[in-house]
Short mmCIF file of C-alpha atoms in Angstrom, two decimals:
data_model
loop_
_atom_site.label_atom_id
_atom_site.label_comp_id
_atom_site.label_asym_id
_atom_site.label_seq_id
_atom_site.Cartn_x
_atom_site.Cartn_y
_atom_site.Cartn_z
CA MET P 1 0.00 0.00 0.00
CA LYS P 2 1.24 3.45 -0.88
CA PRO P 3 1.85 5.39 2.33
CA GLY P 4 -0.15 8.52 3.05
CA LEU P 5 1.27 12.00 3.47
CA VAL P 6 2.07 13.29 6.95
CA SER P 7 1.64 17.06 7.27
CA ILE P 8 3.46 18.53 10.26
CA VAL P 9 1.40 21.66 10.75
CA GLY P 10 1.80 24.81 12.82
CA ALA P 11 -1.50 25.98 14.31
CA GLY P 12 -0.20 29.38 15.41
CA PRO P 13 -0.02 30.89 18.90
CA GLY P 14 -3.61 30.37 20.05
CA ASP P 15 -6.11 32.41 18.05
CA PRO P 16 -7.61 29.90 15.58
CA GLU P 17 -7.89 32.61 12.91
CA LEU P 18 -4.09 32.85 12.73
CA ILE P 19 -3.66 29.45 11.08
CA ALA P 20 -2.35 29.50 7.50
CA VAL P 21 -4.69 28.72 4.61
CA LYS P 22 -2.60 25.69 3.58
CA ALA P 23 -2.61 24.39 7.13
CA LEU P 24 -6.39 24.73 7.35
CA ARG P 25 -6.83 22.78 4.11
CA ARG P 26 -4.63 19.96 5.38
CA LEU P 27 -6.67 19.86 8.57
CA GLN P 28 -9.94 19.64 6.63
CA GLN P 29 -8.57 16.82 4.44
CA ALA P 30 -7.04 14.74 7.24
CA ASP P 31 -8.06 11.18 8.07
CA VAL P 32 -6.13 11.29 11.35
CA ILE P 33 -5.11 14.28 13.48
CA LEU P 34 -2.57 14.06 16.29
CA TYR P 35 -2.84 17.34 18.17
CA ASP P 36 -1.01 19.09 20.99
CA ARG P 37 -2.15 20.70 24.23
CA LEU P 38 -2.17 24.31 23.05
CA VAL P 39 -4.16 23.75 19.86
CA SER P 40 -7.46 25.67 19.93
CA PRO P 41 -10.55 23.41 20.16
CA GLN P 42 -12.12 25.66 17.51
CA LEU P 43 -9.52 24.51 15.02
CA LEU P 44 -10.44 20.88 15.56
CA GLU P 45 -14.02 21.77 14.67
CA GLU P 46 -12.74 22.60 11.17
CA ALA P 47 -11.72 18.98 10.63
CA SER P 48 -13.92 16.44 8.91
CA SER P 49 -16.44 14.77 11.22
CA SER P 50 -15.07 11.42 10.05
CA SER P 51 -11.49 12.20 11.05
CA ARG P 52 -9.89 10.41 13.96
CA ARG P 53 -8.48 12.82 16.55
CA ILE P 54 -5.79 11.76 19.01
CA TYR P 55 -4.59 13.98 21.84
CA CYS P 56 -0.85 13.77 22.45
CA GLY P 57 -0.21 16.97 24.39
CA LYS P 58 2.63 17.58 26.81
CA ALA P 59 2.18 19.69 29.92
CA PRO P 60 5.12 20.22 32.30
CA GLY P 61 5.59 16.87 34.02
CA ARG P 62 2.49 15.37 32.39
CA HIS P 63 2.83 13.85 28.93
CA ALA P 64 -0.13 12.14 27.30
CA MET P 65 2.37 10.00 25.42
CA SER P 66 6.09 9.92 24.80
CA GLN P 67 7.72 11.31 21.68
CA GLU P 68 8.57 7.74 20.66
CA GLN P 69 4.90 6.79 20.85
CA ILE P 70 3.91 9.82 18.78
CA ASN P 71 6.52 8.93 16.15
CA ALA P 72 5.25 5.35 16.01
CA LEU P 73 1.65 6.47 15.50
CA LEU P 74 2.62 8.81 12.67
CA VAL P 75 4.43 5.98 10.90
CA ARG P 76 1.64 3.48 11.55
CA PHE P 77 -1.23 5.61 10.27
CA ALA P 78 0.69 6.85 7.23
CA SER P 79 1.67 3.25 6.41
CA GLN P 80 -2.06 2.49 6.16
CA GLY P 81 -2.37 5.04 3.34
CA LEU P 82 -4.08 7.65 5.51
CA ALA P 83 -3.67 11.43 5.31
CA VAL P 84 -2.18 12.39 8.67
CA VAL P 85 -1.89 15.83 10.26
CA ARG P 86 0.44 16.40 13.20
CA LEU P 87 -1.01 19.62 14.61
CA LYS P 88 1.22 21.72 16.85
CA GLY P 89 0.86 25.08 18.53
CA GLY P 90 2.99 27.88 17.11
CA ASP P 91 5.45 26.77 14.44
CA PRO P 92 6.47 23.09 14.28
CA LEU P 93 10.17 23.93 13.90
CA VAL P 94 10.45 26.43 16.77
CA PHE P 95 10.67 24.34 19.95
CA GLY P 96 8.05 22.07 18.41
CA ARG P 97 10.09 18.92 17.69
CA GLY P 98 8.86 18.95 14.10
CA GLY P 99 12.35 18.23 12.85
CA GLU P 100 12.58 15.09 14.97
CA GLU P 101 9.29 13.81 13.61
CA ALA P 102 10.26 14.59 10.01
CA LEU P 103 13.51 12.65 10.46
CA GLU P 104 11.63 9.66 11.85
CA LEU P 105 9.20 9.69 8.91
CA ALA P 106 12.05 10.00 6.42
CA ARG P 107 13.82 7.00 7.99
CA HIS P 108 10.69 4.92 7.33
CA GLY P 109 10.20 6.17 3.78
CA ILE P 110 7.00 8.05 4.70
CA PRO P 111 6.25 11.17 2.62
CA TRP P 112 6.03 14.27 4.79
CA GLU P 113 5.75 18.03 4.58
CA LEU P 114 6.19 20.91 7.01
CA VAL P 115 3.51 23.61 7.00
CA PRO P 116 4.80 26.61 8.98
CA GLY P 117 2.75 28.50 11.51
CA VAL P 118 2.97 31.82 13.30
CA THR P 119 5.48 31.10 16.04
CA SER P 120 4.51 32.06 19.57
CA ALA P 121 7.29 34.62 19.91
CA SER P 122 6.16 36.84 17.05
CA GLY P 123 2.47 36.09 17.62
CA ALA P 124 2.51 36.94 21.31
CA ALA P 125 4.63 40.03 20.88
CA ALA P 126 2.58 41.38 17.98
CA ALA P 127 -0.73 40.78 19.76
CA GLU P 128 0.50 42.83 22.71
CA GLY P 129 2.05 45.65 20.67
CA ILE P 130 5.65 44.63 21.34
CA PRO P 131 7.74 44.76 18.14
CA LEU P 132 10.62 42.32 18.36
CA THR P 133 12.61 44.68 16.16
CA HIS P 134 12.15 48.45 16.00
CA ARG P 135 14.28 50.99 14.19
CA GLY P 136 16.65 52.69 16.57
CA VAL P 137 15.72 50.36 19.42
CA SER P 138 16.22 46.73 18.40
CA ALA P 139 17.99 45.41 15.34
CA SER P 140 18.07 41.78 16.48
CA PHE P 141 16.23 39.23 18.57
CA ALA P 142 16.82 35.69 19.77
CA CYS P 143 14.47 32.93 20.90
CA VAL P 144 15.73 30.63 23.63
CA SER P 145 14.29 27.76 25.63
CA GLY P 146 14.09 28.36 29.35
CA THR P 147 14.18 24.64 30.07
CA ARG P 148 16.63 21.92 29.17
CA ALA P 149 15.81 18.70 27.36
CA SER P 150 17.52 16.73 30.14
CA ALA P 151 19.75 17.24 33.14
CA ASP P 152 22.75 16.56 30.89
CA SER P 153 21.80 19.22 28.33
CA PRO P 154 23.94 22.37 28.43
CA GLU P 155 22.49 25.65 29.66
CA PRO P 156 21.94 28.38 27.07
CA ARG P 157 24.86 30.80 26.79
CA TRP P 158 23.34 33.47 29.00
CA ASP P 159 26.67 35.32 28.95
CA LEU P 160 26.34 35.80 25.17
CA LEU P 161 22.58 36.36 25.20
CA ALA P 162 22.93 39.10 27.81
CA HIS P 163 24.74 41.32 25.30
CA GLY P 164 24.63 39.64 21.89
CA VAL P 165 21.03 40.53 20.94
CA ASP P 166 18.75 43.50 21.54
CA THR P 167 15.57 41.54 22.31
CA LEU P 168 15.38 38.18 24.04
CA VAL P 169 12.31 35.92 23.95
CA VAL P 170 12.29 33.03 26.41
CA TYR P 171 9.99 30.07 25.81
CA MET P 172 9.01 27.75 28.66
CA GLY P 173 10.79 29.88 31.23
CA ILE P 174 8.23 30.72 33.91
CA SER P 175 9.28 27.95 36.29
CA ARG P 176 12.93 29.07 36.01
CA LEU P 177 12.37 32.81 35.74
CA GLU P 178 14.29 33.66 38.89
CA ALA P 179 17.34 31.66 37.76
CA ILE P 180 17.19 33.07 34.22
CA ALA P 181 17.01 36.65 35.45
CA ALA P 182 19.87 35.99 37.87
CA GLU P 183 22.07 34.61 35.06
CA LEU P 184 21.41 37.58 32.79
CA LEU P 185 22.08 40.04 35.62
CA ARG P 186 25.24 38.18 36.59
CA HIS P 187 26.53 38.60 33.05
CA GLY P 188 25.89 42.31 33.02
CA LYS P 189 22.38 42.78 31.64
CA PRO P 190 21.11 46.00 33.26
CA ALA P 191 18.66 45.41 36.10
CA GLY P 192 16.33 48.07 34.71
CA THR P 193 15.96 46.43 31.29
CA PRO P 194 12.24 46.43 30.41
CA ALA P 195 10.70 42.96 30.50
CA ALA P 196 7.27 41.42 30.06
CA ILE P 197 5.45 38.14 30.54
CA VAL P 198 2.74 37.38 27.99
CA GLU P 199 0.33 34.65 29.10
CA ARG P 200 -2.07 32.78 26.81
CA ALA P 201 -1.17 35.06 23.90
CA THR P 202 -3.73 35.90 21.20
CA THR P 203 -6.57 34.26 23.15
CA ALA P 204 -9.46 35.80 25.07
CA GLY P 205 -7.65 34.95 28.31
CA SER P 206 -4.41 36.75 27.46
CA ARG P 207 -2.62 38.80 30.10
CA THR P 208 0.61 40.80 30.01
CA LEU P 209 2.74 41.69 33.02
CA VAL P 210 5.31 44.46 32.48
CA GLY P 211 8.26 45.28 34.70
CA THR P 212 12.04 45.15 34.71
CA LEU P 213 14.44 42.26 34.42
CA ALA P 214 15.37 42.46 38.11
CA GLY P 215 11.79 42.83 39.28
CA LEU P 216 10.07 40.37 36.95
CA PRO P 217 10.44 37.23 39.13
CA ALA P 218 8.74 38.94 42.10
CA LEU P 219 6.05 40.39 39.83
CA ALA P 220 5.39 36.96 38.30
CA ALA P 221 5.14 35.34 41.73
CA SER P 222 2.76 37.98 43.13
CA ALA P 223 0.54 37.87 40.04
CA GLY P 224 0.51 34.08 39.83
CA ALA P 225 1.98 33.97 36.34
CA ALA P 226 1.59 30.56 34.72
CA ASN P 227 2.20 28.68 31.50
CA PRO P 228 1.57 28.94 28.64
CA ALA P 229 3.61 32.14 28.69
CA LEU P 230 6.51 33.86 27.00
CA ILE P 231 9.07 36.22 28.51
CA VAL P 232 10.19 39.20 26.43
CA ILE P 233 13.26 41.13 27.58
CA GLY P 234 14.43 44.34 25.91
CA GLU P 235 13.74 48.01 25.29
CA VAL P 236 11.02 47.12 22.77
CA VAL P 237 8.70 46.40 25.70
CA LEU P 238 8.46 50.18 26.18
CA ILE P 239 6.97 50.54 22.68
CA ARG P 240 3.89 48.79 24.05
CA GLU P 241 3.64 51.37 26.82
CA ARG P 242 3.93 54.21 24.34
CA LEU P 243 1.25 52.69 22.11
CA GLN P 244 -1.11 52.29 25.04
CA ALA P 245 -0.49 55.88 26.16
CA LEU P 246 -1.22 57.21 22.68
CA SER P 247 -4.38 55.12 22.43
CA ALA P 248 -5.57 56.40 25.80
CA GLN P 249 -4.85 59.97 24.73
CA LEU P 250 -6.89 59.53 21.54
CA GLU P 251 -9.78 58.01 23.46
CA SER P 252 -9.70 60.89 25.93
CA THR P 253 -9.70 63.44 23.13
CA ALA P 254 -12.54 61.67 21.32
CA GLY P 255 -14.57 61.50 24.52
#
């Protein structure tokens, strides 16, 4: 039997309307959908009523199934000639393990494709009015994981990240925020650097906490900040404040 195509699809940062047209078509044509924890339930409603839907999400410390099990299911369903969609929040190649799954499919001779999505960094920042780059303020940005794959995995080079880029976006860093801030401060990042936490970005439940690098851990603790969330560190955070001030001024004038 000719194997089916596996589409490794990015669903975007949360708002179901941010999915790409190609990704939506693949979802509507799928026989089987393996979806992650942060995929909007509204997106799944776009799938065919006859499609089989399998949850394989991973919350911190609670995995519905291992990566090896997910890989095996992708191979098994595609080997049956089925159209398979692996649906992931954000972009599948930005901390999404899409590359690992593509390699596994390739090793088994399964046809695959990667359909990009709006990654959480740009989606969250844009939704909250924080430009990752801004002329005269930020000419570069970096995305970094706040957690390690295992205890043996090396830490990110916080010494380089403290000075090598203008804007820093930390994924999966809430549980280690105090340690991350301490590392950046230890390597000379100014304590007063503007910083923000964006929770549940692009959804109706979104919330943004704004402070400084030194004060962000205490702010997060007092506000009960929780995943899913991104941490944005850099002067661009102040652009959001300026935009909000201008909007408030316009509203006041109009009123």
